[in-house]
XYZ file of C-alpha atoms in Angstrom:
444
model
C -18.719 12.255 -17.425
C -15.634 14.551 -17.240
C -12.361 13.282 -15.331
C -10.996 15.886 -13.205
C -6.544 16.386 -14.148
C -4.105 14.696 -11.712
C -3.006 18.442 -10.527
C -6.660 18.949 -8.917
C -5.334 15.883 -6.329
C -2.588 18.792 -5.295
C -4.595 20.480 -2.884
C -4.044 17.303 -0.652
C -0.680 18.482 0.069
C -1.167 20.279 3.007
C -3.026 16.765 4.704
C -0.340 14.725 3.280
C 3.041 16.319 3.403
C 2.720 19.442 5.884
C 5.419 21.399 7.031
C 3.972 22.532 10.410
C 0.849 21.020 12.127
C -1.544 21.820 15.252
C -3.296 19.027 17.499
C -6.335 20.434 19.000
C -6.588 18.474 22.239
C -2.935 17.764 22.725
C -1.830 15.378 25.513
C 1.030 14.732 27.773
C 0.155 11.097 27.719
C 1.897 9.662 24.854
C -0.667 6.842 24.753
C -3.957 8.968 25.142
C -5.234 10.035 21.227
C -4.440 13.085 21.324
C -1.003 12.291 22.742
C 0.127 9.683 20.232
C 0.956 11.911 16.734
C 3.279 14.252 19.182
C 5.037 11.112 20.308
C 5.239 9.168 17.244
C 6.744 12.449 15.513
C 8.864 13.137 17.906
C 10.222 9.556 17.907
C 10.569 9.389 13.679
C 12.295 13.276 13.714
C 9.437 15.186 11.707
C 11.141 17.859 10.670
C 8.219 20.267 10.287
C 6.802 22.370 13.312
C 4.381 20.480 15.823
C 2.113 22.994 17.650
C 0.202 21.179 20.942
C -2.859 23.232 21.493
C -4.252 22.534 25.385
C -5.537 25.287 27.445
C -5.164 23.216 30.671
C -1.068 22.941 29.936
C 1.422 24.942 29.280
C 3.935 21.919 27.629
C 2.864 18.973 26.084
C 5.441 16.099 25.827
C 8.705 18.663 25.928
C 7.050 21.287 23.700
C 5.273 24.797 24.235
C 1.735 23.951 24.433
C -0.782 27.018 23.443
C -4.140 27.732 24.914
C -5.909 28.189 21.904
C -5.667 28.038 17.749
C -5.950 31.756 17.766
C -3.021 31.592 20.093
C -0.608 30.172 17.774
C 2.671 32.160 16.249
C 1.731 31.243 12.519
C -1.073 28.837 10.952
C -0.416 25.633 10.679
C -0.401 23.933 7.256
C -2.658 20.951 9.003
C -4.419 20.452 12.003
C -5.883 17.688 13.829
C -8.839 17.948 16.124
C -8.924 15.097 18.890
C -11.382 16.665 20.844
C -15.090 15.246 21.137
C -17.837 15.610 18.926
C -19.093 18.439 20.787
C -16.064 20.553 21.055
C -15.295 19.810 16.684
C -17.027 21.999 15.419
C -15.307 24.837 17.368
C -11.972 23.677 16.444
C -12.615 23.687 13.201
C -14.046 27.565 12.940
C -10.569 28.369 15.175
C -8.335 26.651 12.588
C -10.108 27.867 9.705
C -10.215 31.601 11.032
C -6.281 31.377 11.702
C -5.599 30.305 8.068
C -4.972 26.485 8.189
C -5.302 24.684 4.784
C -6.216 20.906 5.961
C -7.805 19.440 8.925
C -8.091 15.748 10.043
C -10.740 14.895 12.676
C -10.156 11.820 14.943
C -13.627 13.256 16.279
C -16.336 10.281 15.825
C -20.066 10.406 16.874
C -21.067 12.360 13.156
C -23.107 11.224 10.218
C -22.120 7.530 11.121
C -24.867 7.865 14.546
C -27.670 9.349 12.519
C -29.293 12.096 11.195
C -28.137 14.787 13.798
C -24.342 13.640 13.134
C -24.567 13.898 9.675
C -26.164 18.135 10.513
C -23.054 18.509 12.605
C -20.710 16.553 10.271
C -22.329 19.135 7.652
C -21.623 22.513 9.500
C -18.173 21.538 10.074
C -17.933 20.628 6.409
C -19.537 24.343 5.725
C -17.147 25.660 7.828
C -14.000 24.315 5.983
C -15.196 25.596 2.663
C -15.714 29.207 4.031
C -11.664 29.172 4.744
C -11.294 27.162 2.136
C -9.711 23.820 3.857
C -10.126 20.083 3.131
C -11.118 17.660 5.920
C -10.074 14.360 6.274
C -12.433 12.321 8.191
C -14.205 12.500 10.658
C -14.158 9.326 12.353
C -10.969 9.016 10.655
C -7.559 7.569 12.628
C -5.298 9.583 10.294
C -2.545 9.901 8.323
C 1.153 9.310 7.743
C 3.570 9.643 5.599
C 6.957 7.914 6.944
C 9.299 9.814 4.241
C 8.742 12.694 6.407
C 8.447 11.175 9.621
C 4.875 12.984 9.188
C 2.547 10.230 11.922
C -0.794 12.294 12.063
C -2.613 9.483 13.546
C -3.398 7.717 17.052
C -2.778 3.783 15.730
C -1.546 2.331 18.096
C -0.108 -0.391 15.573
C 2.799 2.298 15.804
C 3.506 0.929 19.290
C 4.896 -2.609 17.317
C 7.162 -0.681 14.670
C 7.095 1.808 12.371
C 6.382 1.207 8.557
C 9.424 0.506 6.580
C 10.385 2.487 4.081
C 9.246 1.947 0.599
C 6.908 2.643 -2.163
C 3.519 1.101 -1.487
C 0.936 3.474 -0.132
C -2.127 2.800 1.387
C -5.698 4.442 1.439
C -8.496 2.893 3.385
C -12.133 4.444 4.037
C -11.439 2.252 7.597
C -9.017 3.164 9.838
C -8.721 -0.133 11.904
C -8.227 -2.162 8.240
C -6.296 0.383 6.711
C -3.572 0.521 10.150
C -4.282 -3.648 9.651
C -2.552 -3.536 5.828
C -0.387 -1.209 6.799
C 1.208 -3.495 9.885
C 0.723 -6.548 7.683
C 2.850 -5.244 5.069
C 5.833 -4.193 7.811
C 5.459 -7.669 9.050
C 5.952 -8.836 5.870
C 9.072 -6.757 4.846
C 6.820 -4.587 2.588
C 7.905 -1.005 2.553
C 4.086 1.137 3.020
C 5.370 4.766 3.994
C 2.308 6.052 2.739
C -1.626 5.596 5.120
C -4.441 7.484 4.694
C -7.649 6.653 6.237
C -10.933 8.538 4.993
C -13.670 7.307 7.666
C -16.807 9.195 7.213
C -15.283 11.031 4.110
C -17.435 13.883 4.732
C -14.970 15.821 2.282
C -11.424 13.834 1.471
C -12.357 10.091 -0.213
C -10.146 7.376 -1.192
C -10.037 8.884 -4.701
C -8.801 11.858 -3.416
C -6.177 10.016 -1.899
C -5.404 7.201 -4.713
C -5.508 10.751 -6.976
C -2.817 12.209 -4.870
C -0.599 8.977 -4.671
C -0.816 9.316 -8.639
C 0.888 12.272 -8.371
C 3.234 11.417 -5.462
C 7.532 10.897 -5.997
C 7.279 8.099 -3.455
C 4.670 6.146 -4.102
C 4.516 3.416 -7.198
C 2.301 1.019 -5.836
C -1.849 1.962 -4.646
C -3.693 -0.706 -2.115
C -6.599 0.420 -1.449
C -9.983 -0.548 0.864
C -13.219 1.012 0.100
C -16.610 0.762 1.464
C -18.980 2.812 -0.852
C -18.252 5.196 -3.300
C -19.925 9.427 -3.266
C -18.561 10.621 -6.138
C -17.874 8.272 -9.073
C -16.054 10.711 -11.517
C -13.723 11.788 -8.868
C -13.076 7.970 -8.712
C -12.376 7.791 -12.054
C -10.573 10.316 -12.185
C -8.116 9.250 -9.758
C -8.081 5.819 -11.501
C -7.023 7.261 -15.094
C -4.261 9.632 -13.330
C -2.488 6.561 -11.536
C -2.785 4.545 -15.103
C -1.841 7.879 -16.346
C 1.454 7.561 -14.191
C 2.075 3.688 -14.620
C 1.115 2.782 -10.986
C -1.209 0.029 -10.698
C -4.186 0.147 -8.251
C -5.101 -3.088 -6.269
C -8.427 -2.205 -4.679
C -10.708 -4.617 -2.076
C -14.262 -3.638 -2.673
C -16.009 -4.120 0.267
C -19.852 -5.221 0.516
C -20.325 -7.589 -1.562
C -23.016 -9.654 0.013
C -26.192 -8.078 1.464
C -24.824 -8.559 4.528
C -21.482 -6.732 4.162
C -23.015 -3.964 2.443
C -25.209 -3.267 5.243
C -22.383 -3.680 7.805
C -20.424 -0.976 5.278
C -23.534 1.281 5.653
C -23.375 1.031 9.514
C -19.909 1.596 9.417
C -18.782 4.499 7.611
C -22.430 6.224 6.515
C -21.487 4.303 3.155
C -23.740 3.333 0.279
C -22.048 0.988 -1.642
C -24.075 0.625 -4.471
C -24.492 -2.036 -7.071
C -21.722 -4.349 -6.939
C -21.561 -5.524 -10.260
C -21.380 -1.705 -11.944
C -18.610 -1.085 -9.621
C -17.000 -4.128 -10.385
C -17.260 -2.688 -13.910
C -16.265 0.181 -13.911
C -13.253 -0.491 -11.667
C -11.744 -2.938 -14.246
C -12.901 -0.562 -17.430
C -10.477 2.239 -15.363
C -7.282 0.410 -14.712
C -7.980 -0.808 -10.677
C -7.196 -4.817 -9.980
C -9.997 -5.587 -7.942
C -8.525 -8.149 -5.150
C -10.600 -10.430 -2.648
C -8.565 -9.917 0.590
C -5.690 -8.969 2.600
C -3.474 -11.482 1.985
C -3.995 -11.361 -1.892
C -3.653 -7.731 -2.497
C -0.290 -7.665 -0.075
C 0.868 -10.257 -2.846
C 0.134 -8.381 -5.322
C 1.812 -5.434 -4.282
C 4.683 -7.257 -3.355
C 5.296 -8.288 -7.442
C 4.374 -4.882 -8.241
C 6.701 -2.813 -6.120
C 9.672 -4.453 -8.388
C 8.002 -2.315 -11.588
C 7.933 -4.931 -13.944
C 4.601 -5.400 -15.291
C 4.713 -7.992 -18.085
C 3.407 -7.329 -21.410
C 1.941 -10.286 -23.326
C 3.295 -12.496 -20.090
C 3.805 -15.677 -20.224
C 5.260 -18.214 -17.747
C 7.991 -20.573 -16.983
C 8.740 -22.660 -14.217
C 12.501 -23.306 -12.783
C 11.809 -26.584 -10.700
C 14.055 -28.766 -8.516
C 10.489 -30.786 -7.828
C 8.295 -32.598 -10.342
C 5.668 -32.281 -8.112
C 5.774 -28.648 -7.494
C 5.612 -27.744 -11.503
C 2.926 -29.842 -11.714
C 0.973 -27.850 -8.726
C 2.143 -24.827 -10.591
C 0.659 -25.708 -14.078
C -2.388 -26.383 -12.569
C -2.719 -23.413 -11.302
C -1.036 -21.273 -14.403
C -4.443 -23.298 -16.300
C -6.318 -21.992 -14.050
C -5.861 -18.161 -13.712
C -5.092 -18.627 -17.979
C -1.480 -17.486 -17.814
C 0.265 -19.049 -20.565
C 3.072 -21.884 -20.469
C 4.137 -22.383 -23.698
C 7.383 -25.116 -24.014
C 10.500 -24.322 -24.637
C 12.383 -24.696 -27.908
C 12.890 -28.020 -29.190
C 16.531 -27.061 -30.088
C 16.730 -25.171 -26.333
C 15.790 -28.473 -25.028
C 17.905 -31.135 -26.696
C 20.595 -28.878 -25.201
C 19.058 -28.688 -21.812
C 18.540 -32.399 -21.970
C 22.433 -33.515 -22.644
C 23.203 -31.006 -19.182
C 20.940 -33.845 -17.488
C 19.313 -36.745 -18.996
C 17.021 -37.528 -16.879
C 15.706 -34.304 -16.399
C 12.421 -32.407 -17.981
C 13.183 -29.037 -20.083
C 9.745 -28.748 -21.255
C 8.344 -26.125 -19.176
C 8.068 -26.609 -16.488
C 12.033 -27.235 -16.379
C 12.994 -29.649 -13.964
C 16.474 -29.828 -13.033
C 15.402 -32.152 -10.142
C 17.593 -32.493 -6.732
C 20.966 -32.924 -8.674
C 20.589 -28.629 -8.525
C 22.228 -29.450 -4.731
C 25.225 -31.321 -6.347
C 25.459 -28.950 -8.975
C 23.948 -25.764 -8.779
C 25.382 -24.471 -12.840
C 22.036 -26.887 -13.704
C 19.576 -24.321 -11.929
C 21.316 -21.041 -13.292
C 21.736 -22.696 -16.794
C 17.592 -23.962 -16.646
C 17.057 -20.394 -15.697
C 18.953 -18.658 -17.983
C 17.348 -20.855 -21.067
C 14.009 -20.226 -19.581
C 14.743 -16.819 -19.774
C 16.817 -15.847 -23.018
C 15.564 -18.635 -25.565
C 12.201 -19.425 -23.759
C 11.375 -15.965 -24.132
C 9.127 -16.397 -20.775
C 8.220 -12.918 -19.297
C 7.594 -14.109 -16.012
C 9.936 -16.830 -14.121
C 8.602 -19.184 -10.918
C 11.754 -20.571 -9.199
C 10.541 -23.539 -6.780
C 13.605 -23.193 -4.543
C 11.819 -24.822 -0.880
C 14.033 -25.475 1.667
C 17.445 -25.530 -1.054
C 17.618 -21.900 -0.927
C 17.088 -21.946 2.950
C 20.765 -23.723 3.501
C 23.306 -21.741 4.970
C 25.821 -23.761 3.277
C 23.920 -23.302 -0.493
C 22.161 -19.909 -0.100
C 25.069 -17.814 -0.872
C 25.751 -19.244 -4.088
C 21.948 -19.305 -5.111
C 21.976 -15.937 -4.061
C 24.922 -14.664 -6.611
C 23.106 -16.760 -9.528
C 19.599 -14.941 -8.570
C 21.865 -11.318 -9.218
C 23.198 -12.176 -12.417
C 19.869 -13.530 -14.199
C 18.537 -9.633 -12.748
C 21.140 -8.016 -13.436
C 20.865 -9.742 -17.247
C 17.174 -9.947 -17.811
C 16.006 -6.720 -15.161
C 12.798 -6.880 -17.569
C 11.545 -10.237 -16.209
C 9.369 -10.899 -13.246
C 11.251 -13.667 -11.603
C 9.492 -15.396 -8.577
C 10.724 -17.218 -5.638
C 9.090 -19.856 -3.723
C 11.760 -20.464 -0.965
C 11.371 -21.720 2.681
C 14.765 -20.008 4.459
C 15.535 -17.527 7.415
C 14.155 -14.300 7.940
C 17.955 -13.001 7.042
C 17.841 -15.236 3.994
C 14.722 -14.580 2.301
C 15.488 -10.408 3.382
C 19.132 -11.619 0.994
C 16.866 -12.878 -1.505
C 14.146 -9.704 -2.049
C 17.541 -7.548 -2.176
C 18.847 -9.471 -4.623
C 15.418 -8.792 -6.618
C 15.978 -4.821 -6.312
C 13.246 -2.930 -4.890
């Protein structure tokens, strides 16, 4: 089995990061589909050319509209057909024929409804070889890339916010669960500028796109959602180059059960295969397989800091017995390691405060409010003599005072600024404005 080099994911370019792009369909309406990419460009300043194609207008939403592809004063670098399944294939020849490089098709009703879909889903793919394009989709809802202010999709999760900048991207063979991560991780203060969804992947697949994100200045950080999987080396391939580039790869696997498998199938036209050789082959190539939303959005949320512990090991910062004990529990186990600190590191930490535990965890208990030298002094012990390469701070509501938050806040930048190898984590009930004080503090 021969991996294919991270330069092969270049020809994704064009889908990913045009500089000019046609919608086939175009509409005035900025909430119809094929109104919504002209509108959400518009509003994030794209700076590339945007090319309405309509033969019933002769301006779409403040630009020159043109009747037709053939029509158009150059060829656009992408183009996106939001037409119906019957008009597609059409659209495509036109775009091809002018010179376009990529195409995504919001167009559904192909190889997902049957056998005759998957003949028309297979002349359009015909088609885009002959001129030498790649096709994202169909059945897709798009793409964006917010660097660029690039929105070549309908979502309407658009309509709540757009993503925040940052350097998580996101590729999803659905296009409602990929726009779901997407708006989970903006309403989480996670910075995904990067969505690609692959629907029926008649030609572009999530490798394609985890291969490209490899490859990619802005993005550090792969999620990814996939159904079933057409071309395994291509996979691995894409795999190796983001391990090859020190960018981990948190994938959700869908189909487990017989169930979900045969949903996937219905879904997509997906074969997911045997589960446990994907689960294999996944972890043999560098990809974190994660079990749901919520967990791979935590992941990336660690990761996007680019500190990934070698040998890791944890300690626990703790104004709460009870919370180090929950967290040991759980450090048992996942099998992350808690060794103790030093005996000589905790006779010291033990005439600071008698009563208090510096075993690991390190409990410097509620006198941290009176005093809060204990919980930078714990910290910094856990941290220079403890050796720990990852660092829990139970903060709770403490850290959430306006009157002690500040303060906290200074000790959290010095133990970065002086240990910016560590993975230090906070557990910390406080204001929106607080805990956005707090991830700053962390760097991003």
């Amino acid at each position: 089995m021969t991996a294919l080099a991270a330069e092969d994911f270049s020809a994704l370019d064009a889908l990913m990061a045009p500089r000019s792009v046609a919608i086939v369909g175009a509409s005035d309406d900025p909430t119809r589909i094929g109104g919504r990419p002209i509108a959400a460009m518009q509003a994030a300043g794209f700076r590339g050319r945007i090319f309405p194609v309509n033969p019933g207008r002769s301006a779409v939403q403040g630009l020159p509209c043109f009747a037709t592809v053939a029509d158009l004063p150059e060829a656009p670098e992408v183009g996106i057909v939001a037409v119906a399944a019957r008009h597609a294939v059409e659209a495509v020849a036109a775009l091809g024929a002018k010179g376009c490089r990529a195409v995504t098709l919001f167009s559904a009703g192909f190889a997902e409804t049957g056998d005759e879909g998957g003949r028309a889903q297979a002349e359009i793919l015909g088609i885009a070889r002959r001129h030498g394009m790649r096709v994202l989709g169909p059945n897709t809802l798009g793409v964006y890339n917010a660097g660029i202010g690039y929105y070549g999709t309908f979502s309407s999760s658009l309509d709540s916010g757009f993503p925040r900048p940052g350097p998580i991207g996101i590729a999803s063979q659905s296009g409602a669960y990929g726009a779901h991560l997407a708006a989970a991780a903006r309403d989480r203060g996670l910075g995904a500028s990067v969505l690609v969804t692959t629907g029926n992947e008649a030609d572009v697949t999530v490798a394609d796109a985890i291969g490209w994100m490899a490859r990619s200045e802005t993005v550090e950080v792969v999620c990814a959602y996939q159904e079933g999987f057409r071309d395994g080396p291509r996979m691995i391939a894409a795999l190796e180059a983001a391990r090859a580039a020190g960018k981990p790869v948190f994938l959700l696997k869908a189909g487990r059960s017989r169930l979900g498998a045969a949903a996937a199938a219905s879904h997509t036209a997906s074969l997911t295969g045997d589960d446990a050789v994907a689960e294999a082959v996944l972890a043999e190539h560098g990809a974190i397989r994660v079990r749901d939303t919520e967990q791979m959005l935590d992941f990336a949320s660690a990761a996007r800091l680019r500190i990934y512990p070698v040998g890791n090991t944890l300690g626990v910062i703790t104004i709460s017995g009870g919370a180090g004990i929950v967290a040991t529990d759980e450090a048992e186990a996942v099998g992350l390691p808690m060794p103790p600190m030093p005996a000589d590191a905790q006779a010291r930490l033990k005439a600071l405060l008698p009563y208090a535990s510096p075993v690991n965890p390190l409990d410097c208990t509620a006198q941290a409010l009176n005093d809060l030298s204990l919980f930078e002094s714990y910290a910094r012990a856990a941290l220079a003599e403890g050796g720990y390469r990852s660092v829990l701070l139970f903060l709770t509501y403490v850290a959430g005072s306006p009157a002690l938050a500040p303060r906290l806040l200074d000790s959290l930048k010095r133990l970065r600024a002086e240990f910016p190898d560590r993975l230090l984590a906070l557990c910390l009930l406080a204001s929106p404005d607080i805990v956005a004080a707090a991830e700053e503090a962390q760097g991003e």
